[in-house]
mmCIF file of C-alpha atoms in Angstrom:
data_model
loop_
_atom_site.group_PDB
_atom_site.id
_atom_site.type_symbol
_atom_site.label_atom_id
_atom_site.label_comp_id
_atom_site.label_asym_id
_atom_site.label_seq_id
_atom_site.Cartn_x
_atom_site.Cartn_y
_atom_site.Cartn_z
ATOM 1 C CA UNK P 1 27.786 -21.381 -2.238
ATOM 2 C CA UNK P 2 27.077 -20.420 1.536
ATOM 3 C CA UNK P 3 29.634 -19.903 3.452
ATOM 4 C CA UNK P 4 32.142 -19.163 1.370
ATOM 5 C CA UNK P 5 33.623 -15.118 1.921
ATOM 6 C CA UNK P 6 33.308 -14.304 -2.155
ATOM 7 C CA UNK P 7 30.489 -13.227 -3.467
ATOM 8 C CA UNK P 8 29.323 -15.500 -6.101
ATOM 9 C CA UNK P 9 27.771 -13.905 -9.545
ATOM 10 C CA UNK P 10 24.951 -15.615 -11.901
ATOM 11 C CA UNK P 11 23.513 -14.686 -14.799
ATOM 12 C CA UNK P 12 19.591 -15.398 -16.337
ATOM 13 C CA UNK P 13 20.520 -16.074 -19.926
ATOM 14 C CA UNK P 14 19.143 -13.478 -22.482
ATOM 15 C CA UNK P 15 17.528 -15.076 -25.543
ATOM 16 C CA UNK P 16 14.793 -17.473 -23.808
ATOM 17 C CA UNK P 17 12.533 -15.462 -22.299
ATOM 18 C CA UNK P 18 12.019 -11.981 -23.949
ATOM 19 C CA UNK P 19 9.517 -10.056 -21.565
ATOM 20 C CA UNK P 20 9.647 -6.066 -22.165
ATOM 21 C CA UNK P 21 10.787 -5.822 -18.780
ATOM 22 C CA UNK P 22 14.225 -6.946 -19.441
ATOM 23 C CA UNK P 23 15.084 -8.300 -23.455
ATOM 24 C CA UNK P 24 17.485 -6.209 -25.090
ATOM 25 C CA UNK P 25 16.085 -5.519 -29.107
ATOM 26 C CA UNK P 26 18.586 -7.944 -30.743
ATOM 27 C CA UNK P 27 17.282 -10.991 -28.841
ATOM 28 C CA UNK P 28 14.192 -11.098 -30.977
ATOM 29 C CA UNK P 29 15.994 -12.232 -33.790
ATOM 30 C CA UNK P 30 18.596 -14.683 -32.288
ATOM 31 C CA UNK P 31 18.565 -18.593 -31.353
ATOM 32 C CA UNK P 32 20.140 -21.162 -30.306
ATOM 33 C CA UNK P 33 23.472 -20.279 -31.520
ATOM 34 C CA UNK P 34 23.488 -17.007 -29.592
ATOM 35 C CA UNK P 35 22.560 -19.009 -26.052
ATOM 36 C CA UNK P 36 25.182 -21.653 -26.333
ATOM 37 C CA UNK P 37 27.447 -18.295 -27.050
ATOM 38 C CA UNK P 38 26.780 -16.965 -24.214
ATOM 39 C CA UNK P 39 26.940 -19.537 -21.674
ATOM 40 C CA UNK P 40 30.014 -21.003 -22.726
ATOM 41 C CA UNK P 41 30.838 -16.884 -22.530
ATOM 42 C CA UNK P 42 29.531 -17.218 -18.752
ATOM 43 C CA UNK P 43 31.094 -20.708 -18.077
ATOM 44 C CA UNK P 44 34.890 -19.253 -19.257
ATOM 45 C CA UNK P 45 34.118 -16.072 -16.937
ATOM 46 C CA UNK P 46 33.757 -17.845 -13.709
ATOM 47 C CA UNK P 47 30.218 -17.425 -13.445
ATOM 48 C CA UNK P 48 28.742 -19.655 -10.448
ATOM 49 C CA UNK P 49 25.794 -20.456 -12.764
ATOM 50 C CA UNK P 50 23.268 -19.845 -15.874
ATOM 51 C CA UNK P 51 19.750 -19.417 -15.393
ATOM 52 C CA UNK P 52 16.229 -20.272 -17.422
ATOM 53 C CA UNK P 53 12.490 -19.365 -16.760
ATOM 54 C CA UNK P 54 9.335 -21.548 -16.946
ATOM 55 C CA UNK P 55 6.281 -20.519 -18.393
ATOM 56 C CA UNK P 56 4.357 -22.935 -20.807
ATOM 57 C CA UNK P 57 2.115 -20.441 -22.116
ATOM 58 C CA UNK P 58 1.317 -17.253 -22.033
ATOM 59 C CA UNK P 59 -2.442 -15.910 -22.769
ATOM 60 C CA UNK P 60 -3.116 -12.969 -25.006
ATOM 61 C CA UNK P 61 -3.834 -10.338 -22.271
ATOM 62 C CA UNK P 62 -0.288 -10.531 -21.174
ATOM 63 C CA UNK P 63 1.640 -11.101 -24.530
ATOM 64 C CA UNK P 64 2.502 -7.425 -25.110
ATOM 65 C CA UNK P 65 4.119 -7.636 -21.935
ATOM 66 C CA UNK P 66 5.672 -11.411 -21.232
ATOM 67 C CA UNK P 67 5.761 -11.881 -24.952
ATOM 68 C CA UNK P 68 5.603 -15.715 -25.806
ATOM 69 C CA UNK P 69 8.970 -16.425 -26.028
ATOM 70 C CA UNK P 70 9.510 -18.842 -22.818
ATOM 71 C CA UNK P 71 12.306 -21.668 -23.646
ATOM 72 C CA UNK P 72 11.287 -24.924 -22.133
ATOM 73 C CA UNK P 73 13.848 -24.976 -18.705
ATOM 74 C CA UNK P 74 14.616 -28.548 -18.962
ATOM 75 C CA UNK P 75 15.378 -28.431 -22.848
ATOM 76 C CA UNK P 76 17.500 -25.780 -22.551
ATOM 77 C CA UNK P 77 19.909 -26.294 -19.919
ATOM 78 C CA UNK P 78 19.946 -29.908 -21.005
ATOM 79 C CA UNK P 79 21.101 -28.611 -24.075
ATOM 80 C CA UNK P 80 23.413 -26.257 -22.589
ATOM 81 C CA UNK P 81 25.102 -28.858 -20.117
ATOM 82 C CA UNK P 82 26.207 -30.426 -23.285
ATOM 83 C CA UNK P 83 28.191 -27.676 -24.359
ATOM 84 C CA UNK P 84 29.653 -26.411 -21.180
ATOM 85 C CA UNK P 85 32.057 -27.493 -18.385
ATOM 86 C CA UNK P 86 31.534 -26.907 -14.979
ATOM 87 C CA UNK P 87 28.862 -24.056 -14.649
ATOM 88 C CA UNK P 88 25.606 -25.058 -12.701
ATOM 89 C CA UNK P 89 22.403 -24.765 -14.123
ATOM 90 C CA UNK P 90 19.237 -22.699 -12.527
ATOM 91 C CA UNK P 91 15.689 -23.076 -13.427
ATOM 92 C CA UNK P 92 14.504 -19.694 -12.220
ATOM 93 C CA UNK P 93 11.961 -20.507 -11.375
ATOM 94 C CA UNK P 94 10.259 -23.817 -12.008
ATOM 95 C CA UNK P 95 6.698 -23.647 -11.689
ATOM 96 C CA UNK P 96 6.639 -27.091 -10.601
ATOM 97 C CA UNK P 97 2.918 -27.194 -9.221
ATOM 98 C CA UNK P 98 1.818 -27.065 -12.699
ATOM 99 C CA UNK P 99 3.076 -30.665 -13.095
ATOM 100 C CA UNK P 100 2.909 -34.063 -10.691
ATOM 101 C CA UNK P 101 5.832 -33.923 -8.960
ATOM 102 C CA UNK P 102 7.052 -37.654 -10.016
ATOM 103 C CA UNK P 103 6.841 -36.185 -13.856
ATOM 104 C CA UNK P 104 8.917 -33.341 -12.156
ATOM 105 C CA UNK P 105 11.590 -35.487 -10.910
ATOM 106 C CA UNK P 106 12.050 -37.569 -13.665
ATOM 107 C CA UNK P 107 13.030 -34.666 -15.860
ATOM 108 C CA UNK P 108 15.249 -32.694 -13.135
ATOM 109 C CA UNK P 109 16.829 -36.066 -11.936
ATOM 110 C CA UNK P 110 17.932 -36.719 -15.533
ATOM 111 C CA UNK P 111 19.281 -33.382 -16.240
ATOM 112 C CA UNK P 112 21.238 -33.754 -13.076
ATOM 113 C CA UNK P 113 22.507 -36.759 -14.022
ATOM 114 C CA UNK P 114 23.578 -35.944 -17.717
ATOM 115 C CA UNK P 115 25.484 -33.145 -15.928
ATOM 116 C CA UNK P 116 27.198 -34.516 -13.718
ATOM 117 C CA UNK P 117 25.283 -32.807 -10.646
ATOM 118 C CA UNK P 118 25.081 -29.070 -12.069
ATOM 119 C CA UNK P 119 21.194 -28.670 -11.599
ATOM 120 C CA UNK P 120 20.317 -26.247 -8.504
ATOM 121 C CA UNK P 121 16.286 -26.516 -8.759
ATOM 122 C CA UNK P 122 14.707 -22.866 -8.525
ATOM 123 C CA UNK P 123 11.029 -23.138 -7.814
ATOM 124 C CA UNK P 124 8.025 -20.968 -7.564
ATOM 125 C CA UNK P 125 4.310 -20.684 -7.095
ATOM 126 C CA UNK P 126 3.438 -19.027 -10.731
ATOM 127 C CA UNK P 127 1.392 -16.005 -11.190
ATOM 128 C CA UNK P 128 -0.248 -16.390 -14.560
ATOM 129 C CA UNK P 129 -4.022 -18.748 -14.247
ATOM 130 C CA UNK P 130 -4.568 -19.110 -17.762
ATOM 131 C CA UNK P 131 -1.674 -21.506 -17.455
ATOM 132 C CA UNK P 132 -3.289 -23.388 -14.499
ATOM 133 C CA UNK P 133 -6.759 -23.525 -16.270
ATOM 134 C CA UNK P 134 -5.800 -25.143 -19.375
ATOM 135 C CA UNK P 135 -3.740 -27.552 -17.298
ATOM 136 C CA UNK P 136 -6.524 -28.579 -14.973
ATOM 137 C CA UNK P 137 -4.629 -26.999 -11.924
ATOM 138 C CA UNK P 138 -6.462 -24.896 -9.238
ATOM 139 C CA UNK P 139 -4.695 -21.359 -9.402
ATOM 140 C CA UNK P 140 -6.137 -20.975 -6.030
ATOM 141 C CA UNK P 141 -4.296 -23.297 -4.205
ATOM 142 C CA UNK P 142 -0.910 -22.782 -6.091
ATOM 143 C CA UNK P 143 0.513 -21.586 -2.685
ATOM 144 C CA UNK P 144 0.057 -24.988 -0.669
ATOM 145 C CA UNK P 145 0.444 -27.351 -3.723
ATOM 146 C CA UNK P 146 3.750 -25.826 -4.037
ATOM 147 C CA UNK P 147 4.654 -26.825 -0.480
ATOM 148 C CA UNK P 148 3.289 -30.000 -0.975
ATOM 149 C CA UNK P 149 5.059 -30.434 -4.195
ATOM 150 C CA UNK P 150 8.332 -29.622 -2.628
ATOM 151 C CA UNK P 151 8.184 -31.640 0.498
ATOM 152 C CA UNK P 152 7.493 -34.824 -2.776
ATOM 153 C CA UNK P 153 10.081 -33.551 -4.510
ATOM 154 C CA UNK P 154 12.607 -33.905 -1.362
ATOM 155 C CA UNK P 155 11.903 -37.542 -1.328
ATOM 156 C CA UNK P 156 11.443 -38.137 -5.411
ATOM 157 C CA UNK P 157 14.825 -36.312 -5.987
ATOM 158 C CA UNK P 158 16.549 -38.204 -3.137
ATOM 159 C CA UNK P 159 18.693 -41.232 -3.029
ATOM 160 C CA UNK P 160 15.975 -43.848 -3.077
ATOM 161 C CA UNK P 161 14.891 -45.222 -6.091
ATOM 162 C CA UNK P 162 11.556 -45.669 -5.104
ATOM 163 C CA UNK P 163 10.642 -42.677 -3.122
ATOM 164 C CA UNK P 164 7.500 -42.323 -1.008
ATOM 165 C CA UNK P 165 5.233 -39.651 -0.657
ATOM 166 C CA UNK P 166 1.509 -39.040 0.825
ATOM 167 C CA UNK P 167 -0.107 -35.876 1.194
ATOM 168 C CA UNK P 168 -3.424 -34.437 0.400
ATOM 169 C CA UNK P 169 -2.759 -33.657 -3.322
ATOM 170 C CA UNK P 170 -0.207 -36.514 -4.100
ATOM 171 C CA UNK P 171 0.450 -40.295 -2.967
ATOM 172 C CA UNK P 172 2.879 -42.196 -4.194
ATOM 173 C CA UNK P 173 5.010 -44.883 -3.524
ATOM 174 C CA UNK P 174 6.418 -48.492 -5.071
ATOM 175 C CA UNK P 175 7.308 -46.300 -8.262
ATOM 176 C CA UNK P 176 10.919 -46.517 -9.452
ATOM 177 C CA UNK P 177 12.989 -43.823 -10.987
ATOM 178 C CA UNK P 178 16.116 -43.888 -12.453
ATOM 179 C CA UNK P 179 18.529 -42.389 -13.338
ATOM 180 C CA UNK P 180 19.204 -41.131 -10.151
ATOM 181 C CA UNK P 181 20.770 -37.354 -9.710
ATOM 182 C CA UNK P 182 24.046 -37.222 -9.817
ATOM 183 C CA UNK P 183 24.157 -36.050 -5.519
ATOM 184 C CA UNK P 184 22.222 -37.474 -2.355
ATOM 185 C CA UNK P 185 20.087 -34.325 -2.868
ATOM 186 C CA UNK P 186 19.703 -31.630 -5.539
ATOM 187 C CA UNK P 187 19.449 -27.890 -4.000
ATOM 188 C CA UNK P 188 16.215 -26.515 -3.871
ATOM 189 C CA UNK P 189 15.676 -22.494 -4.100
ATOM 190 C CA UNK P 190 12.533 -20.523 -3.680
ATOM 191 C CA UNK P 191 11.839 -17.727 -5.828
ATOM 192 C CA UNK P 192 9.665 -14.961 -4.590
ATOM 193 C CA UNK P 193 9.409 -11.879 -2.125
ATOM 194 C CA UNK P 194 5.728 -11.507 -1.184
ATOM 195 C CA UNK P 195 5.453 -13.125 2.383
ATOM 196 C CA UNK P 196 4.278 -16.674 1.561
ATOM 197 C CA UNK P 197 7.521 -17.052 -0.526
ATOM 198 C CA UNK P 198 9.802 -15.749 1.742
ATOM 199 C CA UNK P 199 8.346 -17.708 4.816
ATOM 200 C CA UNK P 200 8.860 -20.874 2.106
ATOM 201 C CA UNK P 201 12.501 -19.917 1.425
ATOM 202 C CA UNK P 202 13.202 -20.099 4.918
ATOM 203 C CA UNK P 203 11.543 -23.106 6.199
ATOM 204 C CA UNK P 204 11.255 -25.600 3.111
ATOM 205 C CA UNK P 205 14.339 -24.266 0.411
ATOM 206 C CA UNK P 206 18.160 -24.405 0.132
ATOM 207 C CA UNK P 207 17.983 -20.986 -0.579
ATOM 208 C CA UNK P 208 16.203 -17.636 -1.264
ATOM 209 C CA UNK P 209 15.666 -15.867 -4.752
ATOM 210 C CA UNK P 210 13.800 -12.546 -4.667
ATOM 211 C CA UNK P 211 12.186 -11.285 -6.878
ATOM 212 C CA UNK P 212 12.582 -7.587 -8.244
ATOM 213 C CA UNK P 213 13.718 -6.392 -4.392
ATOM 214 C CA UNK P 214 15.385 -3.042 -4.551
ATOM 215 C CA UNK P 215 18.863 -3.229 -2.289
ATOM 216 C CA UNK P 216 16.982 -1.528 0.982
ATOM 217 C CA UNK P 217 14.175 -4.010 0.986
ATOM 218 C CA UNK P 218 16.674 -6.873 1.227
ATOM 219 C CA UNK P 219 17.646 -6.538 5.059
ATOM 220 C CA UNK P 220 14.333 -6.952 6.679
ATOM 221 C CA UNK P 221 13.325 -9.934 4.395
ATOM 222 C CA UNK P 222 16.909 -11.716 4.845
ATOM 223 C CA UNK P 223 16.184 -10.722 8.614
ATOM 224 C CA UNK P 224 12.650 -12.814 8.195
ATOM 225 C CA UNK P 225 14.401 -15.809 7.118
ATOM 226 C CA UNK P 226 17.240 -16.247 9.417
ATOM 227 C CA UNK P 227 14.950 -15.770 11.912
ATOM 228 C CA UNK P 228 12.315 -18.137 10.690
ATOM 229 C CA UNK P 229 14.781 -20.773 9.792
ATOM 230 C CA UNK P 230 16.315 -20.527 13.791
ATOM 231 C CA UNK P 231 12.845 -20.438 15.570
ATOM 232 C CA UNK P 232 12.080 -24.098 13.405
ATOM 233 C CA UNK P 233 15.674 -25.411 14.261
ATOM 234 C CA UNK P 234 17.038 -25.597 10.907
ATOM 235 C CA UNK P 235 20.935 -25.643 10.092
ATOM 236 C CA UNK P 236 23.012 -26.369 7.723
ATOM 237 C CA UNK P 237 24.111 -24.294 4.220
ATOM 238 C CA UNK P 238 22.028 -22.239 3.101
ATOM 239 C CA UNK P 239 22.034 -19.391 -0.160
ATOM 240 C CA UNK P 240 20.973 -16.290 -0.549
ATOM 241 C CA UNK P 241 20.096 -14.384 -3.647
ATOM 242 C CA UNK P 242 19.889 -10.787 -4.695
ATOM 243 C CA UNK P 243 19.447 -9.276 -8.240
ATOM 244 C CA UNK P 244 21.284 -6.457 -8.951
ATOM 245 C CA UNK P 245 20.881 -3.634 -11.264
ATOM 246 C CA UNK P 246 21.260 -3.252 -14.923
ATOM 247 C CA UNK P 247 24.981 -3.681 -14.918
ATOM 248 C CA UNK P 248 27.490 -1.871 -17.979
ATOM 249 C CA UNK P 249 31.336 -2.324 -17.730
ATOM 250 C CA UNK P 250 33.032 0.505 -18.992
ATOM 251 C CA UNK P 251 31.794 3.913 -19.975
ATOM 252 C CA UNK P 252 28.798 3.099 -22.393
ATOM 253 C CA UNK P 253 28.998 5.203 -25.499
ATOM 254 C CA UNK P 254 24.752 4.704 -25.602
ATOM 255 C CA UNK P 255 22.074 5.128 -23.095
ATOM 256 C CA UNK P 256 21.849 2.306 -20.993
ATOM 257 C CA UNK P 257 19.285 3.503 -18.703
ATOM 258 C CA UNK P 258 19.256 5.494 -15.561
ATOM 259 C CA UNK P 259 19.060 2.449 -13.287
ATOM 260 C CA UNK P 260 21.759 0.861 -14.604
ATOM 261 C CA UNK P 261 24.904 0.316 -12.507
ATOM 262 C CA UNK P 262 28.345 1.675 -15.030
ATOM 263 C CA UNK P 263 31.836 2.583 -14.914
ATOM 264 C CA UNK P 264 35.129 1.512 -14.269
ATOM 265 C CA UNK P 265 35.436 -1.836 -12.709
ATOM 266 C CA UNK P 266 36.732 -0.532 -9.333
ATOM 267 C CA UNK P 267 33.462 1.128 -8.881
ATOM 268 C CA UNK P 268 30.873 -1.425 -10.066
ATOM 269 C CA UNK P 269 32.750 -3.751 -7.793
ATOM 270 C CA UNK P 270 32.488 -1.578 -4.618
ATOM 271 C CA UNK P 271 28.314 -1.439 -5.766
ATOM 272 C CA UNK P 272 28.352 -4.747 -5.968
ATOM 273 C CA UNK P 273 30.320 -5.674 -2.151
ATOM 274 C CA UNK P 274 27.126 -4.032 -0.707
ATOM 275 C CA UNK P 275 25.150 -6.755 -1.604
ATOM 276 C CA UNK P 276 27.624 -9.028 0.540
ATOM 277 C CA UNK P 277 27.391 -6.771 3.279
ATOM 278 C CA UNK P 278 23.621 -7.145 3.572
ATOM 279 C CA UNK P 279 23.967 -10.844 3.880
ATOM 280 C CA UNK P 280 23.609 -12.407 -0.384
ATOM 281 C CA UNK P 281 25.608 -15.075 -0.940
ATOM 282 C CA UNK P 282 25.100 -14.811 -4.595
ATOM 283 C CA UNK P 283 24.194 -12.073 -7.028
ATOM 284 C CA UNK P 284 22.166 -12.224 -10.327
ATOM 285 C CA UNK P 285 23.590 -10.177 -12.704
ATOM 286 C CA UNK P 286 21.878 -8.670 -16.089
ATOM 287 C CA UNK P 287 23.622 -6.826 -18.704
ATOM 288 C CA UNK P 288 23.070 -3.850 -21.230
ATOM 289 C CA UNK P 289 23.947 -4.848 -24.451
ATOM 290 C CA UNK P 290 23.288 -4.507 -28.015
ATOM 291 C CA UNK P 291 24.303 -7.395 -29.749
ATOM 292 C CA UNK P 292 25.792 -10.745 -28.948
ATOM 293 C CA UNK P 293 29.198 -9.721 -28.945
ATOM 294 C CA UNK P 294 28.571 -6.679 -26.598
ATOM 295 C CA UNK P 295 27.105 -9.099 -24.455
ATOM 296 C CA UNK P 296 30.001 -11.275 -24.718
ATOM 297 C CA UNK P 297 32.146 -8.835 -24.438
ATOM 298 C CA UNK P 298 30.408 -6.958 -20.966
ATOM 299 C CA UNK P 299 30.442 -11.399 -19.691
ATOM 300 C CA UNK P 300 34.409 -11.618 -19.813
ATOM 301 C CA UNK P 301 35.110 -7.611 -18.372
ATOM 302 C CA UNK P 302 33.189 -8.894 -15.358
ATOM 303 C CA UNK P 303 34.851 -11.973 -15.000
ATOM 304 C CA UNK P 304 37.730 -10.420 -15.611
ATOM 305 C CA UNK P 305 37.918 -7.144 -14.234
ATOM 306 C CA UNK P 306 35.260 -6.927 -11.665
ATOM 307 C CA UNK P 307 34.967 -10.458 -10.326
ATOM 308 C CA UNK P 308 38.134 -10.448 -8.862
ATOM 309 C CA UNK P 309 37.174 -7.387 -6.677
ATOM 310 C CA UNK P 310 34.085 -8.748 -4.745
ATOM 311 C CA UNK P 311 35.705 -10.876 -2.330
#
């Protein structure tokens, strides 16, 4: 997506994961049907891609919260690459340290290849330890077996069917895997903003995805990483994120929240531009909506209406 003059849109699918911070009150009572709804709503509206979190459980202390509704990443967009055309599919974000990186692979490398190369592979370091605990990881030293993990992940998601890696957490090598992915290489994003994540964006990702950064944080970090990513030499494409506020087409008739960005197209479009001009290649867009259909229905008045507007 970098490099290209429009500003590409996403959208983190409603439905499978349900924390208070975000789920709109009819999601607790929809399913399946409702998700393939809406991406095929998302894939029709030019959306660059659909997005699912990863968390494999959640410990009582936070389930007011996170709740425990957390859709298994690989499940679901498998599932959803089945019943949609061309969209790419996001994990965002894979907490991939919680699992050997050759177990990894082999799911990720599948999906690609059932999709026909849709998978971009959002990762992150985690934040909840109950979940390392009970899996026997060290919660610790998420940070650098995540940069471990991703330099094995390089090589077990490459072209070679037996790929070789040896590091201080993992060794492998003489171990085939196919299917293959689909491409040469599948894209690798880093979620996060705190300074660990952002230094790992820049020197070990495809691209950036922040997490929660207001609009006027964005220029320093985005700063950090171009500058990180020319002191070490690296080139090539490279994509990054921003997620944008609570978004309403049209003149709710309901109160969608002070934060949230509404009105006519023209104007939600000009919001939107800014992000461009502070140097995202792709928004994340969530919508106010209370139903399905609303949701739907805000989906295709962005592809529609506002869309067209952001280049």
């Amino acid at each position: 997506m970098a490099g290209v003059s429009a500003l590409a849109y996403g959208i983190q699918l409603p439905v499978q994961s349900q924390s208070t911070l975000y789920a709109e009150p009819w999601e607790t009572g929809a399913g399946p049907d409702d998700l393939v709804a809406v991406a095929r709503a998302a894939d029709a509206a030019g959306f660059a891609y659909i997005a699912c979190c990863d968390h494999v459980a959640i410990p009582r202390r936070l389930a007011p919260a996170m709740s425990t509704v957390w859709y298994d990443p690989v499940a679901t967009l498998a599932h959803l690459a089945a019943v949609t055309e061309r969209i790419r599919l996001l994990s965002h974000v894979a907490v991939v340290g919680l699992r050997h990186p050759l177990l990894t692979a082999k799911q990720y490398a599948t999906l690609d290849h059932l999709s026909g190369g849709r998978l971009i592979l959002g990762v992150g370091a985690g934040h909840v330890r109950e979940e390392f605990e009970a899996l026997g990881v060290d919660f610790e030293r998420r940070g650098a077996v995540l940069d471990e993990t991703m330099d094995a992940l390089r090589a077990a998601l490459g072209p070679d069917e037996y790929p070789e890696h040896h590091g201080k957490t993992y060794d492998f090598a003489g171990l085939g895997q196919r299917p293959r992915p689909a491409r040469p290489q599948v894209p690798l994003w880093v979620g996060g903003s705190s300074p660990a994540a952002v230094r790992r964006a820049a020197l070990k990702g495809d691209g950036w995805l922040p997490q929660g950064d207001p609009r006027e944080r964005l220029p320093r970090k985005i700063a950090r990483i171009r500058r990180l990513r020319a002191d070490a030499g690296l080139g090539g494409p490279y994509t990054v994120g921003a997620l944008t506020e609570p978004l309403y087409v049209g003149r709710p008739g309901w109160d969608v929240g002070r934060r949230t960005l509404a009105g006519p197209p023209e104007e939600i479009a000009g919001s939107l531009r800014a992000y461009r001009a502070l140097g995202a290649d792709q928004i994340q867009v969530r919508f106010r909506s209370r139903s399905r259909a609303e949701l739907i229905e805000q989906i295709h008045a962005f592809g529609a209406e506002v869309a067209p507007r952001l280049d």
